[in-house]
Coordinates of C-alpha atoms in Angstrom, one line a residue:
M1 CA 31.0 23.3 -41.4
D2 CA 28.2 20.2 -41.4
T3 CA 26.9 18.8 -38.4
D4 CA 25.5 16.0 -37.9
H5 CA 22.8 16.8 -36.2
S6 CA 21.3 13.1 -35.4
A7 CA 24.6 12.3 -33.2
T8 CA 23.0 15.2 -31.1
A9 CA 19.3 14.6 -30.5
M10 CA 20.2 11.0 -28.9
Q11 CA 22.0 12.4 -26.2
Q12 CA 19.1 14.3 -25.9
P13 CA 17.0 13.3 -22.9
P14 CA 13.1 11.9 -23.5
A15 CA 10.8 14.9 -23.5
G16 CA 9.2 14.7 -20.3
S17 CA 12.2 13.3 -18.3
R18 CA 12.6 16.4 -15.2
W19 CA 13.4 14.7 -12.0
L20 CA 13.8 15.8 -8.7
V21 CA 16.1 13.4 -6.5
T22 CA 16.3 14.4 -3.0
I23 CA 18.9 13.1 -1.0
T24 CA 19.2 13.2 2.8
Q25 CA 21.3 11.9 5.6
L26 CA 20.0 12.5 8.2
P27 CA 20.9 11.9 12.2
T28 CA 20.1 9.8 14.5
E29 CA 20.1 11.0 17.8
D30 CA 16.9 13.1 15.7
P31 CA 14.9 10.1 15.0
A32 CA 11.5 12.9 15.2
G33 CA 13.2 14.6 12.4
R34 CA 14.3 11.9 10.3
M35 CA 10.1 10.8 10.9
R36 CA 9.1 14.0 9.8
M37 CA 11.0 14.2 7.0
L38 CA 10.1 10.7 6.0
R39 CA 6.4 11.8 6.0
T40 CA 7.0 14.2 4.4
L41 CA 8.8 12.7 1.3
E42 CA 5.6 9.8 2.0
S43 CA 3.2 12.2 1.7
L44 CA 4.8 13.9 -1.8
G45 CA 4.3 10.7 -3.3
A46 CA 8.4 10.0 -3.7
A47 CA 9.5 6.6 -4.8
V48 CA 12.4 5.4 -2.4
M49 CA 15.3 4.8 -5.2
R50 CA 17.9 3.7 -1.2
E51 CA 18.2 4.6 1.6
G52 CA 18.0 9.0 1.5
V53 CA 17.9 8.7 -2.2
Y54 CA 13.9 9.7 -3.4
L55 CA 12.8 10.3 -6.5
L56 CA 10.3 12.9 -7.4
P57 CA 8.8 14.2 -11.4
D58 CA 9.6 17.8 -11.1
T59 CA 7.0 20.0 -10.9
Q60 CA 6.6 23.0 -9.1
D61 CA 4.2 21.8 -6.9
N62 CA 7.1 19.4 -6.0
R63 CA 9.9 21.9 -5.9
R64 CA 8.2 24.1 -3.5
A65 CA 7.0 21.3 -1.0
L66 CA 10.9 19.9 -1.2
E67 CA 12.0 23.9 -0.6
R68 CA 10.5 23.2 3.7
P69 CA 12.4 20.7 4.4
A70 CA 15.2 21.0 2.0
Q71 CA 16.2 23.8 4.9
Y72 CA 15.1 21.9 8.2
V73 CA 17.1 19.3 7.6
P74 CA 20.4 21.2 7.4
Q75 CA 19.4 23.1 10.9
N76 CA 19.2 20.4 12.5
A77 CA 23.0 18.8 12.0
G78 CA 21.4 16.8 8.8
I79 CA 22.4 17.2 4.7
A80 CA 19.9 17.4 2.4
S81 CA 20.5 18.2 -1.6
V82 CA 17.3 18.5 -4.2
L83 CA 19.1 17.4 -6.7
R84 CA 16.9 17.7 -10.9
V85 CA 17.9 15.3 -13.1
D86 CA 17.3 14.5 -16.8
A87 CA 16.7 10.8 -18.0
A88 CA 20.0 9.6 -19.4
D89 CA 17.3 7.4 -22.1
E90 CA 14.0 6.5 -21.8
A91 CA 14.9 2.8 -21.1
Q92 CA 16.2 4.6 -17.2
Q93 CA 12.3 7.0 -18.3
A94 CA 10.6 3.7 -17.8
Q95 CA 12.5 2.8 -15.4
F96 CA 12.0 6.1 -12.8
K97 CA 8.5 6.4 -14.4
R98 CA 7.9 2.0 -13.3
C99 CA 8.3 3.3 -9.7
F100 CA 5.2 5.5 -9.7
D101 CA 3.4 2.9 -10.8
R102 CA 0.3 2.7 -8.4
S103 CA -1.9 -0.1 -10.7
A104 CA -1.3 -2.5 -7.3
R105 CA -3.2 -0.2 -5.1
Y106 CA -6.1 1.2 -8.0
D107 CA -6.9 -3.0 -8.5
E108 CA -6.6 -3.5 -4.3
L109 CA -9.8 -0.9 -5.0
T110 CA -11.4 -2.1 -7.1
K111 CA -11.3 -6.0 -5.7
N112 CA -12.3 -4.0 -2.8
I113 CA -15.5 -2.1 -4.4
H114 CA -16.6 -5.0 -6.3
S115 CA -17.0 -7.0 -3.4
L116 CA -19.7 -4.5 -2.3
R117 CA -22.2 -5.8 -4.7
I118 CA -22.8 -9.5 -2.3
G119 CA -24.2 -6.8 0.2
F120 CA -26.6 -4.8 -2.4
G121 CA -30.1 -5.8 -1.3
V122 CA -28.9 -7.7 1.9
S123 CA -27.4 -5.6 3.6
D124 CA -27.9 -2.1 4.6
P125 CA -27.8 0.5 2.0
A126 CA -26.9 3.3 3.8
A127 CA -23.9 0.9 5.9
I128 CA -22.7 0.0 2.2
A129 CA -23.0 3.9 1.7
R130 CA -20.5 4.9 4.3
V131 CA -18.3 1.7 3.4
L132 CA -17.5 3.1 -0.4
H133 CA -17.7 6.8 0.4
K134 CA -14.0 4.9 2.7
Q135 CA -13.4 3.6 -0.6
R136 CA -13.8 6.9 -2.6
R137 CA -11.8 8.8 -0.1
D138 CA -9.1 6.1 -0.6
F139 CA -9.2 6.4 -4.3
E140 CA -8.4 9.9 -4.3
A141 CA -5.4 9.4 -1.8
V142 CA -4.5 7.7 -4.8
A143 CA -4.7 9.3 -7.4
A144 CA -3.4 12.6 -5.5
L145 CA -0.2 11.6 -6.1
D146 CA -0.9 9.7 -9.2
F147 CA 2.0 11.4 -11.8
F148 CA 1.0 9.0 -14.1
P149 CA -2.4 7.6 -14.9
N150 CA -3.0 4.6 -16.1
E151 CA -5.9 2.3 -17.4
A152 CA -5.6 0.6 -13.9
R153 CA -6.5 3.7 -12.7
A154 CA -9.7 4.8 -15.0
R155 CA -10.7 0.9 -14.6
T156 CA -11.6 2.3 -11.0
E157 CA -12.7 5.3 -11.3
H158 CA -15.5 3.7 -13.5
A159 CA -16.0 1.4 -10.8
L160 CA -16.8 3.3 -7.7
V161 CA -18.8 5.6 -10.1
Q162 CA -20.8 2.6 -11.0
A163 CA -21.5 1.4 -7.7
E164 CA -21.9 4.4 -6.3
A165 CA -24.7 4.4 -8.1
E166 CA -26.2 1.3 -7.9
V167 CA -26.1 3.1 -3.9
R168 CA -28.0 5.9 -4.3
A169 CA -30.9 3.5 -6.1
L170 CA -31.1 1.4 -4.1
L171 CA -31.0 4.1 -1.1
S172 CA -33.8 5.6 -2.7
P173 CA -36.7 2.8 -2.6
A174 CA -34.9 3.5 1.8
Q175 CA -35.6 6.5 1.3
A176 CA -39.1 6.9 0.0
G177 CA -40.9 4.7 2.3
A178 CA -39.4 6.6 5.1
A179 CA -41.0 9.6 3.7
A180 CA -44.5 7.5 3.2
H181 CA -44.7 7.0 7.3

């Protein structure tokens, strides 16, 4: 019996194409419950596909994180289902991945980091360090939800590390001068 393996291979989903689709229907009478569910999905970095339908890469952490809200919603007269699905093809896989592109947020952070350089040598280095620390926290928050790191993330991290080193150098003379008094 001769089988055509190429036809079977073409029907296989792309590698790493497993996704979690969360479908919710939440009662309008419980705005606090609705907000709790929405905030949970937002904190996980879920992409909104349409009202009540959210997408996340299928990881063990994401599956665990969705268990509790999926159990909570039905207890409060709502419906929540978490489905494990495969992308149908490479095009759909690329479409899903684009939902998680954090490039714009990284570019905004990079712009903010570069704008701090205007104050180098003019503004108080400690004040610049505080603002830069906030940029570091913002970067870490975006990176924590970046399921598909790209060049924008690397550029932002490089700009941040470089600016932090420059601010440390600006702080060193100030600290040395304070110690001499």
